[in-house]
Amino acid sequence: MPRAVQFGSYGGLEVLEIREVSMPSPQNGEIVVRVRAAGVNPGEAAIREGLMDAMNPAHFPSGQGTEFSGVVVAVADNVTGVTVDDVVIGFSDGRDAQADFVRVPITNVLTKPENIDWETAAVIPITGATATSMIQAVKIAKGDTVVVAGGAGGVGATVVQLAILAGARVIATAGVSDQEAVRQLGATPVVYGDGVLERIQAAAPGGVDAFLDTHGDGNADLAIALGVSPDRIDTIIDFAAGQRLGILTQGMYQLADIRATVVQFADLVASGAVTVPIRARFPLKEVREAYLELAGGRGIGKVVLDVSFESKPGD
């Protein structure tokens, strides 16, 4: 039987289970993909813990996971442009990508470039769409000095690179052990924690033009303290601060065309203009360990689940 990560109530890692589920069948405009790899993201943990119940409630039993890569195994009769055995990158609006199989609209997938491996391909959708949306939100331009909070994170490392491509000078906060990795991305690293305000001011004596928060934990207030205009501060995690301070809270779902953005970002990755670091890989059955690694916050880049092909259609 096909497997899927699910949880039946809000809670910590203990509520995550690998359950046997029915084989999905494509409906109007849909395909079914045999998942090869799936991304692991902080927003998924927040939903599972009930922290986003007011704006993004779970419906039990709930699946988990949004972004994936895999092979098409079934196509609805009215779908064109994709056939069985095509390799794709995709995103699911149903929070069910951490599974052997996922059913999604044809509009949610794109062809996987041949030179991108399965794991990197799987984490392109959220990483690329979210980072691009943040850059657009605060209108990063050539000559800007930009602070990226959480510059070693899965999204943060990509925001750093996209801001540099836009011509900005980037200062990125990160832990002590990740300073050199952030420097390798092209940013000026600054250690977060006590004294970070003064360290950023020393690194940017001319001031900071924009602030992109991928980490939370008081960074929105830090941006205000640095004198950044609220319309040039974006957080994808501290929504309470967004309301309190009048700053932006723009992520991937504010994009006019998510798929088009993911296609463009995949092209950047395929060309080598942007890298998507993978810091840890886990099999599907170790999904709890994957989220524990994610919460640890050490190392640069994304955490990904490698999903085996043990289950096949009809099993």
CSV table of N, CA and C in Angstrom, one decimal, residues 19-169:
chain,number,residue,atom,x,y,z
A,19,ARG,N,1.4,6.4,7.5
A,19,ARG,CA,0.2,5.6,7.4
A,19,ARG,C,0.0,5.1,6.0
A,20,GLU,N,-0.6,3.9,5.9
A,20,GLU,CA,-1.0,3.4,4.6
A,20,GLU,C,-2.3,4.1,4.1
A,21,VAL,N,-2.2,4.5,2.8
A,21,VAL,CA,-3.3,5.3,2.3
A,21,VAL,C,-3.7,4.7,0.9
A,22,SER,N,-4.9,5.1,0.4
A,22,SER,CA,-5.3,4.6,-0.9
A,22,SER,C,-4.5,5.3,-2.0
A,23,MET,N,-4.4,4.5,-3.1
A,23,MET,CA,-3.8,5.1,-4.3
A,23,MET,C,-4.6,6.2,-4.9
A,24,PRO,N,-4.1,7.4,-5.0
A,24,PRO,CA,-4.9,8.5,-5.6
A,24,PRO,C,-5.1,8.3,-7.1
A,25,SER,N,-6.2,8.8,-7.6
A,25,SER,CA,-6.6,8.7,-9.0
A,25,SER,C,-6.8,10.1,-9.5
A,26,PRO,N,-6.2,10.5,-10.7
A,26,PRO,CA,-6.4,11.8,-11.2
A,26,PRO,C,-7.8,12.2,-11.6
A,27,GLN,N,-8.2,13.4,-11.1
A,27,GLN,CA,-9.5,13.9,-11.5
A,27,GLN,C,-9.3,14.9,-12.7
A,28,ASN,N,-10.3,15.7,-12.9
A,28,ASN,CA,-10.3,16.6,-14.0
A,28,ASN,C,-9.1,17.6,-13.9
A,29,GLY,N,-8.2,17.6,-14.9
A,29,GLY,CA,-7.1,18.5,-14.9
A,29,GLY,C,-5.9,18.1,-14.0
A,30,GLU,N,-5.9,16.9,-13.6
A,30,GLU,CA,-4.9,16.5,-12.6
A,30,GLU,C,-4.0,15.4,-13.1
A,31,ILE,N,-2.9,15.2,-12.4
A,31,ILE,CA,-2.0,14.1,-12.6
A,31,ILE,C,-1.6,13.5,-11.3
A,32,VAL,N,-1.1,12.2,-11.3
A,32,VAL,CA,-0.6,11.6,-10.1
A,32,VAL,C,0.9,11.4,-10.3
A,33,VAL,N,1.7,11.8,-9.3
A,33,VAL,CA,3.1,11.7,-9.4
A,33,VAL,C,3.7,10.7,-8.3
A,34,ARG,N,4.5,9.9,-8.7
A,34,ARG,CA,5.2,9.0,-7.8
A,34,ARG,C,6.4,9.9,-7.2
A,35,VAL,N,6.3,10.2,-5.9
A,35,VAL,CA,7.3,11.2,-5.3
A,35,VAL,C,8.6,10.5,-5.2
A,36,ARG,N,9.6,11.3,-5.6
A,36,ARG,CA,11.0,10.8,-5.4
A,36,ARG,C,11.7,11.5,-4.2
A,37,ALA,N,11.3,12.8,-4.0
A,37,ALA,CA,11.9,13.6,-2.9
A,37,ALA,C,10.9,14.7,-2.6
A,38,ALA,N,10.9,15.0,-1.3
A,38,ALA,CA,9.9,16.1,-0.8
A,38,ALA,C,10.6,17.0,0.2
A,39,GLY,N,10.3,18.3,0.1
A,39,GLY,CA,10.9,19.2,1.0
A,39,GLY,C,10.3,19.2,2.4
A,40,VAL,N,11.1,19.7,3.4
A,40,VAL,CA,10.8,19.8,4.8
A,40,VAL,C,10.9,21.3,5.1
A,41,ASN,N,9.8,21.9,5.6
A,41,ASN,CA,9.8,23.4,5.8
A,41,ASN,C,9.3,23.8,7.2
A,42,PRO,N,9.8,24.9,7.7
A,42,PRO,CA,9.3,25.4,9.0
A,42,PRO,C,7.8,25.7,9.0
A,43,GLY,N,7.2,26.1,8.0
A,43,GLY,CA,5.8,26.4,7.9
A,43,GLY,C,4.9,25.2,8.2
A,44,GLU,N,5.4,24.0,7.7
A,44,GLU,CA,4.7,22.8,7.9
A,44,GLU,C,4.7,22.4,9.4
A,45,ALA,N,5.8,22.6,10.0
A,45,ALA,CA,5.9,22.3,11.5
A,45,ALA,C,4.9,23.3,12.2
A,46,ALA,N,4.9,24.5,11.8
A,46,ALA,CA,4.0,25.5,12.5
A,46,ALA,C,2.6,25.1,12.4
A,47,ILE,N,2.2,24.7,11.2
A,47,ILE,CA,0.8,24.2,11.0
A,47,ILE,C,0.5,23.0,11.9
A,48,ARG,N,1.4,22.0,11.9
A,48,ARG,CA,1.2,20.8,12.7
A,48,ARG,C,1.1,21.1,14.2
A,49,GLU,N,1.8,22.1,14.6
A,49,GLU,CA,1.8,22.5,16.0
A,49,GLU,C,0.6,23.3,16.4
A,50,GLY,N,-0.2,23.7,15.4
A,50,GLY,CA,-1.4,24.5,15.7
A,50,GLY,C,-1.1,26.0,15.8
A,51,LEU,N,0.1,26.4,15.4
A,51,LEU,CA,0.5,27.8,15.6
A,51,LEU,C,-0.2,28.7,14.5
A,52,MET,N,-0.7,28.1,13.4
A,52,MET,CA,-1.3,28.9,12.4
A,52,MET,C,-2.8,28.5,12.2
A,53,ASP,N,-3.4,28.0,13.3
A,53,ASP,CA,-4.8,27.5,13.2
A,53,ASP,C,-5.7,28.7,12.8
A,54,ALA,N,-5.5,29.9,13.2
A,54,ALA,CA,-6.4,31.0,12.9
A,54,ALA,C,-6.4,31.3,11.4
A,55,MET,N,-5.3,31.2,10.7
A,55,MET,CA,-5.2,31.6,9.3
A,55,MET,C,-5.1,30.4,8.4
A,56,ASN,N,-4.6,29.3,8.9
A,56,ASN,CA,-4.3,28.2,8.0
A,56,ASN,C,-4.5,26.9,8.8
A,57,PRO,N,-5.8,26.6,9.2
A,57,PRO,CA,-6.1,25.4,10.0
A,57,PRO,C,-5.9,24.1,9.3
A,58,ALA,N,-5.5,23.1,10.1
A,58,ALA,CA,-5.4,21.7,9.5
A,58,ALA,C,-6.8,21.0,9.6
A,59,HIS,N,-7.0,20.1,8.7
A,59,HIS,CA,-8.2,19.3,8.8
A,59,HIS,C,-7.8,17.8,8.9
A,60,PHE,N,-8.2,17.2,10.0
A,60,PHE,CA,-7.7,15.9,10.3
A,60,PHE,C,-8.5,14.8,9.7
A,61,PRO,N,-7.8,13.7,9.3
A,61,PRO,CA,-6.3,13.5,9.4
A,61,PRO,C,-5.7,14.4,8.3
A,62,SER,N,-4.6,15.1,8.7
A,62,SER,CA,-3.9,16.0,7.8
A,62,SER,C,-2.7,15.3,7.2
A,63,GLY,N,-2.5,15.5,5.9
A,63,GLY,CA,-1.2,15.2,5.4
A,63,GLY,C,-0.2,16.3,5.6
A,64,GLN,N,1.0,16.2,5.0
A,64,GLN,CA,2.0,17.2,5.3
A,64,GLN,C,3.0,17.2,4.1
A,65,GLY,N,3.4,18.5,3.8
A,65,GLY,CA,4.4,18.7,2.7
A,65,GLY,C,3.8,19.3,1.5
A,66,THR,N,4.5,20.2,0.9
A,66,THR,CA,4.1,21.0,-0.2
A,66,THR,C,4.9,20.7,-1.5
A,67,GLU,N,6.2,20.7,-1.4
A,67,GLU,CA,7.0,20.7,-2.6
A,67,GLU,C,7.6,19.3,-2.8
A,68,PHE,N,7.8,18.9,-4.1
A,68,PHE,CA,8.3,17.6,-4.4
A,68,PHE,C,8.9,17.5,-5.8
A,69,SER,N,9.6,16.4,-6.0
A,69,SER,CA,10.0,16.0,-7.4
A,69,SER,C,9.6,14.5,-7.6
A,70,GLY,N,9.4,14.1,-8.8
A,70,GLY,CA,9.0,12.7,-9.0
A,70,GLY,C,8.7,12.4,-10.5
A,71,VAL,N,8.0,11.3,-10.7
A,71,VAL,CA,7.7,10.7,-12.0
A,71,VAL,C,6.2,10.6,-12.1
A,72,VAL,N,5.7,11.1,-13.3
A,72,VAL,CA,4.2,11.0,-13.5
A,72,VAL,C,3.8,9.5,-13.7
A,73,VAL,N,2.8,9.1,-13.0
A,73,VAL,CA,2.3,7.7,-13.2
A,73,VAL,C,0.9,7.6,-13.7
A,74,ALA,N,0.1,8.7,-13.7
A,74,ALA,CA,-1.2,8.7,-14.2
A,74,ALA,C,-1.6,10.1,-14.6
A,75,VAL,N,-2.4,10.2,-15.6
A,75,VAL,CA,-2.8,11.5,-16.2
A,75,VAL,C,-4.3,11.5,-16.5
A,76,ALA,N,-5.1,12.5,-16.1
A,76,ALA,CA,-6.5,12.6,-16.4
A,76,ALA,C,-6.7,12.7,-17.9
A,77,ASP,N,-7.8,12.3,-18.4
A,77,ASP,CA,-8.1,12.2,-19.8
A,77,ASP,C,-8.0,13.6,-20.5
A,78,ASN,N,-8.3,14.7,-19.8
A,78,ASN,CA,-8.3,16.0,-20.4
A,78,ASN,C,-7.0,16.7,-20.2
A,79,VAL,N,-6.0,16.1,-19.7
A,79,VAL,CA,-4.7,16.7,-19.5
A,79,VAL,C,-3.8,16.5,-20.8
A,80,THR,N,-3.2,17.6,-21.2
A,80,THR,CA,-2.2,17.5,-22.3
A,80,THR,C,-0.9,18.2,-21.9
A,81,GLY,N,0.1,17.8,-22.6
A,81,GLY,CA,1.5,18.4,-22.3
A,81,GLY,C,2.3,17.6,-21.3
A,82,VAL,N,1.7,16.6,-20.6
A,82,VAL,CA,2.4,15.8,-19.7
A,82,VAL,C,1.9,14.4,-19.9
A,83,THR,N,2.9,13.4,-19.9
A,83,THR,CA,2.6,12.0,-20.1
A,83,THR,C,3.2,11.2,-19.0
A,84,VAL,N,2.7,10.0,-18.9
A,84,VAL,CA,3.3,9.0,-18.0
A,84,VAL,C,4.8,8.8,-18.2
A,85,ASP,N,5.5,8.8,-17.1
A,85,ASP,CA,7.0,8.7,-17.1
A,85,ASP,C,7.7,10.0,-17.2
A,86,ASP,N,7.0,11.1,-17.4
A,86,ASP,CA,7.7,12.4,-17.4
A,86,ASP,C,8.2,12.7,-16.0
A,87,VAL,N,9.4,13.3,-15.9
A,87,VAL,CA,9.9,13.7,-14.6
A,87,VAL,C,9.6,15.2,-14.3
A,88,VAL,N,9.1,15.5,-13.1
A,88,VAL,CA,8.6,16.8,-12.9
A,88,VAL,C,9.0,17.3,-11.5
A,89,ILE,N,8.9,18.6,-11.4
A,89,ILE,CA,8.9,19.3,-10.1
A,89,ILE,C,7.5,19.9,-9.8
A,90,GLY,N,7.1,19.8,-8.6
A,90,GLY,CA,5.7,20.3,-8.3
A,90,GLY,C,5.5,20.8,-6.9
A,91,PHE,N,4.3,21.4,-6.8
A,91,PHE,CA,3.9,21.8,-5.4
A,91,PHE,C,2.4,21.4,-5.3
A,92,SER,N,2.1,21.0,-4.1
A,92,SER,CA,0.7,20.6,-3.8
A,92,SER,C,0.0,21.6,-2.8
A,93,ASP,N,-1.2,22.0,-3.2
A,93,ASP,CA,-2.0,22.9,-2.3
A,93,ASP,C,-2.7,22.1,-1.2
A,94,GLY,N,-2.6,20.7,-1.2
A,94,GLY,CA,-3.3,19.9,-0.3
A,94,GLY,C,-2.5,19.4,0.9
A,95,ARG,N,-1.2,19.9,1.1
A,95,ARG,CA,-0.4,19.5,2.2
A,95,ARG,C,-0.2,18.0,2.2
A,96,ASP,N,0.2,17.4,1.1
A,96,ASP,CA,0.2,15.9,1.1
A,96,ASP,C,1.4,15.4,0.2
A,97,ALA,N,2.4,16.2,0.1
A,97,ALA,CA,3.5,15.8,-0.8
A,97,ALA,C,4.5,14.9,-0.1
A,98,GLN,N,4.5,14.8,1.2
A,98,GLN,CA,5.4,13.8,1.9
A,98,GLN,C,4.7,12.5,1.9
A,99,ALA,N,4.8,11.8,0.7
A,99,ALA,CA,4.1,10.5,0.5
A,99,ALA,C,4.7,9.8,-0.7
A,100,ASP,N,4.3,8.6,-0.9
A,100,ASP,CA,4.7,7.9,-2.1
A,100,ASP,C,4.1,8.4,-3.3
A,101,PHE,N,2.9,8.9,-3.3
A,101,PHE,CA,2.2,9.4,-4.4
A,101,PHE,C,1.5,10.7,-4.0
A,102,VAL,N,1.4,11.6,-5.0
A,102,VAL,CA,0.6,12.9,-4.7
A,102,VAL,C,-0.2,13.2,-6.0
A,103,ARG,N,-1.4,13.7,-5.8
A,103,ARG,CA,-2.3,14.1,-6.9
A,103,ARG,C,-2.3,15.6,-6.9
A,104,VAL,N,-2.0,16.2,-8.1
A,104,VAL,CA,-2.0,17.7,-8.2
A,104,VAL,C,-2.5,18.1,-9.5
A,105,PRO,N,-3.0,19.4,-9.6
A,105,PRO,CA,-3.4,19.9,-10.9
A,105,PRO,C,-2.2,20.0,-11.8
A,106,ILE,N,-2.4,19.9,-13.1
A,106,ILE,CA,-1.3,20.0,-14.1
A,106,ILE,C,-0.6,21.3,-14.0
A,107,THR,N,-1.4,22.3,-13.6
A,107,THR,CA,-0.8,23.7,-13.5
A,107,THR,C,0.2,23.8,-12.3
A,108,ASN,N,0.3,22.8,-11.5
A,108,ASN,CA,1.2,22.9,-10.4
A,108,ASN,C,2.6,22.1,-10.6
A,109,VAL,N,2.8,21.7,-11.8
A,109,VAL,CA,4.1,21.0,-12.1
A,109,VAL,C,4.8,21.7,-13.3
A,110,LEU,N,6.1,21.4,-13.4
A,110,LEU,CA,6.9,21.8,-14.5
A,110,LEU,C,7.9,20.7,-14.7
A,111,THR,N,8.5,20.6,-15.9
A,111,THR,CA,9.5,19.6,-16.2
A,111,THR,C,10.8,19.8,-15.4
A,112,LYS,N,11.3,18.8,-14.8
A,112,LYS,CA,12.6,18.8,-14.1
A,112,LYS,C,13.7,18.9,-15.1
A,113,PRO,N,14.6,19.9,-14.9
A,113,PRO,CA,15.8,20.0,-15.8
A,113,PRO,C,16.6,18.8,-15.5
A,114,GLU,N,17.3,18.3,-16.6
A,114,GLU,CA,18.0,17.0,-16.4
A,114,GLU,C,19.2,17.2,-15.5
A,115,ASN,N,19.8,18.4,-15.4
A,115,ASN,CA,21.0,18.5,-14.6
A,115,ASN,C,20.8,18.9,-13.2
A,116,ILE,N,19.5,18.8,-12.7
A,116,ILE,CA,19.2,19.1,-11.3
A,116,ILE,C,18.8,17.7,-10.7
A,117,ASP,N,19.5,17.4,-9.6
A,117,ASP,CA,19.2,16.1,-8.9
A,117,ASP,C,17.8,16.1,-8.3
A,118,TRP,N,17.3,14.9,-7.9
A,118,TRP,CA,16.0,14.8,-7.3
A,118,TRP,C,15.8,15.6,-6.1
A,119,GLU,N,16.7,15.6,-5.2
A,119,GLU,CA,16.6,16.3,-3.9
A,119,GLU,C,16.6,17.8,-4.1
A,120,THR,N,17.5,18.3,-4.9
A,120,THR,CA,17.5,19.8,-5.2
A,120,THR,C,16.2,20.2,-5.9
A,121,ALA,N,15.8,19.4,-6.8
A,121,ALA,CA,14.5,19.7,-7.6
A,121,ALA,C,13.4,19.8,-6.6
A,122,ALA,N,13.3,18.9,-5.6
A,122,ALA,CA,12.2,18.9,-4.7
A,122,ALA,C,12.0,20.1,-3.9
A,123,VAL,N,13.1,20.8,-3.6
A,123,VAL,CA,13.0,22.0,-2.7
A,123,VAL,C,13.0,23.3,-3.5
A,124,ILE,N,13.0,23.2,-4.8
A,124,ILE,CA,12.9,24.4,-5.6
A,124,ILE,C,11.6,25.2,-5.5
A,125,PRO,N,10.4,24.6,-5.4
A,125,PRO,CA,9.2,25.4,-5.4
A,125,PRO,C,9.1,26.4,-4.3
A,126,ILE,N,9.1,25.9,-3.0
A,126,ILE,CA,8.9,26.9,-1.9
A,126,ILE,C,10.1,27.8,-1.8
A,127,THR,N,11.3,27.3,-1.9
A,127,THR,CA,12.5,28.1,-1.8
A,127,THR,C,12.5,29.2,-2.9
A,128,GLY,N,12.3,28.8,-4.1
A,128,GLY,CA,12.4,29.8,-5.2
A,128,GLY,C,11.2,30.8,-5.2
A,129,ALA,N,10.0,30.3,-5.0
A,129,ALA,CA,8.8,31.2,-5.0
A,129,ALA,C,8.9,32.1,-3.8
A,130,THR,N,9.2,31.6,-2.6
A,130,THR,CA,9.2,32.5,-1.4
A,130,THR,C,10.3,33.5,-1.5
A,131,ALA,N,11.5,33.1,-1.9
A,131,ALA,CA,12.6,34.1,-2.0
A,131,ALA,C,12.4,35.1,-3.0
A,132,THR,N,11.9,34.7,-4.2
A,132,THR,CA,11.6,35.7,-5.2
A,132,THR,C,10.5,36.7,-4.8
A,133,SER,N,9.5,36.2,-4.1
A,133,SER,CA,8.4,37.1,-3.6
A,133,SER,C,8.9,38.1,-2.6
A,134,MET,N,9.8,37.7,-1.8
A,134,MET,CA,10.4,38.6,-0.8
A,134,MET,C,11.2,39.7,-1.5
A,135,ILE,N,12.0,39.3,-2.4
A,135,ILE,CA,12.8,40.3,-3.2
A,135,ILE,C,11.9,41.3,-3.9
A,136,GLN,N,10.8,40.8,-4.5
A,136,GLN,CA,9.9,41.7,-5.1
A,136,GLN,C,9.1,42.6,-4.1
A,137,ALA,N,8.8,42.0,-3.0
A,137,ALA,CA,8.0,42.8,-2.0
A,137,ALA,C,8.7,44.1,-1.6
A,138,VAL,N,10.0,44.0,-1.3
A,138,VAL,CA,10.7,45.2,-0.8
A,138,VAL,C,11.4,45.9,-1.9
A,139,LYS,N,11.2,45.5,-3.2
A,139,LYS,CA,11.8,46.2,-4.3
A,139,LYS,C,13.3,46.4,-4.3
A,140,ILE,N,14.0,45.2,-4.1
A,140,ILE,CA,15.4,45.3,-4.1
A,140,ILE,C,16.0,45.8,-5.4
A,141,ALA,N,16.9,46.7,-5.3
A,141,ALA,CA,17.5,47.3,-6.5
A,141,ALA,C,19.0,47.5,-6.4
A,142,LYS,N,19.6,47.7,-7.5
A,142,LYS,CA,21.1,47.8,-7.5
A,142,LYS,C,21.5,49.0,-6.6
A,143,GLY,N,22.5,48.7,-5.8
A,143,GLY,CA,23.0,49.7,-4.9
A,143,GLY,C,22.4,49.6,-3.5
A,144,ASP,N,21.3,48.9,-3.3
A,144,ASP,CA,20.7,48.7,-2.0
A,144,ASP,C,21.6,48.0,-1.0
A,145,THR,N,21.6,48.3,0.3
A,145,THR,CA,22.2,47.5,1.3
A,145,THR,C,21.0,46.8,2.0
A,146,VAL,N,21.1,45.5,2.0
A,146,VAL,CA,20.0,44.6,2.4
A,146,VAL,C,20.5,43.7,3.6
A,147,VAL,N,19.7,43.6,4.6
A,147,VAL,CA,19.9,42.6,5.7
A,147,VAL,C,19.0,41.4,5.4
A,148,VAL,N,19.5,40.2,5.5
A,148,VAL,CA,18.8,39.0,5.4
A,148,VAL,C,18.9,38.3,6.7
A,149,ALA,N,17.9,38.2,7.5
A,149,ALA,CA,17.9,37.5,8.8
A,149,ALA,C,17.7,36.0,8.6
A,150,GLY,N,18.6,35.2,9.0
A,150,GLY,CA,18.5,33.8,8.8
A,150,GLY,C,19.2,33.4,7.4
A,151,GLY,N,20.3,34.0,7.1
A,151,GLY,CA,20.9,33.8,5.8
A,151,GLY,C,21.4,32.5,5.5
A,152,ALA,N,21.5,31.6,6.5
A,152,ALA,CA,22.0,30.2,6.3
A,152,ALA,C,20.8,29.2,6.1
A,153,GLY,N,19.6,29.7,6.3
A,153,GLY,CA,18.4,28.8,6.2
A,153,GLY,C,18.1,28.4,4.8
A,154,GLY,N,17.1,27.5,4.7
A,154,GLY,CA,16.7,27.1,3.3
A,154,GLY,C,16.3,28.2,2.4
A,155,VAL,N,15.4,29.0,2.9
A,155,VAL,CA,15.0,30.2,2.1
A,155,VAL,C,16.0,31.3,2.2
A,156,GLY,N,16.5,31.5,3.4
A,156,GLY,CA,17.5,32.6,3.5
A,156,GLY,C,18.7,32.6,2.6
A,157,ALA,N,19.2,31.4,2.4
A,157,ALA,CA,20.4,31.3,1.5
A,157,ALA,C,20.1,31.7,0.1
A,158,THR,N,18.8,31.4,-0.3
A,158,THR,CA,18.4,31.8,-1.6
A,158,THR,C,18.1,33.2,-1.7
A,159,VAL,N,17.5,33.8,-0.7
A,159,VAL,CA,17.2,35.3,-0.7
A,159,VAL,C,18.5,36.0,-0.8
A,160,VAL,N,19.6,35.6,-0.1
A,160,VAL,CA,20.9,36.2,-0.2
A,160,VAL,C,21.4,36.2,-1.6
A,161,GLN,N,21.3,35.1,-2.3
A,161,GLN,CA,21.8,35.0,-3.7
A,161,GLN,C,20.9,35.9,-4.7
A,162,LEU,N,19.6,35.9,-4.5
A,162,LEU,CA,18.8,36.7,-5.4
A,162,LEU,C,19.0,38.2,-5.2
A,163,ALA,N,19.2,38.6,-4.0
A,163,ALA,CA,19.5,40.0,-3.7
A,163,ALA,C,20.8,40.4,-4.3
A,164,ILE,N,21.8,39.6,-4.2
A,164,ILE,CA,23.1,39.9,-4.9
A,164,ILE,C,22.9,39.9,-6.4
A,165,LEU,N,22.2,39.0,-6.9
A,165,LEU,CA,21.9,39.1,-8.4
A,165,LEU,C,21.2,40.4,-8.8
A,166,ALA,N,20.4,40.9,-7.9
A,166,ALA,CA,19.7,42.2,-8.2
A,166,ALA,C,20.6,43.4,-8.0
A,167,GLY,N,21.8,43.2,-7.6
A,167,GLY,CA,22.8,44.2,-7.5
A,167,GLY,C,22.9,44.8,-6.1
A,168,ALA,N,22.4,44.2,-5.1
A,168,ALA,CA,22.4,44.7,-3.7
A,168,ALA,C,23.7,44.2,-3.0
A,169,ARG,N,24.0,44.9,-2.0
A,169,ARG,CA,25.0,44.5,-1.0
A,169,ARG,C,24.3,43.8,0.1
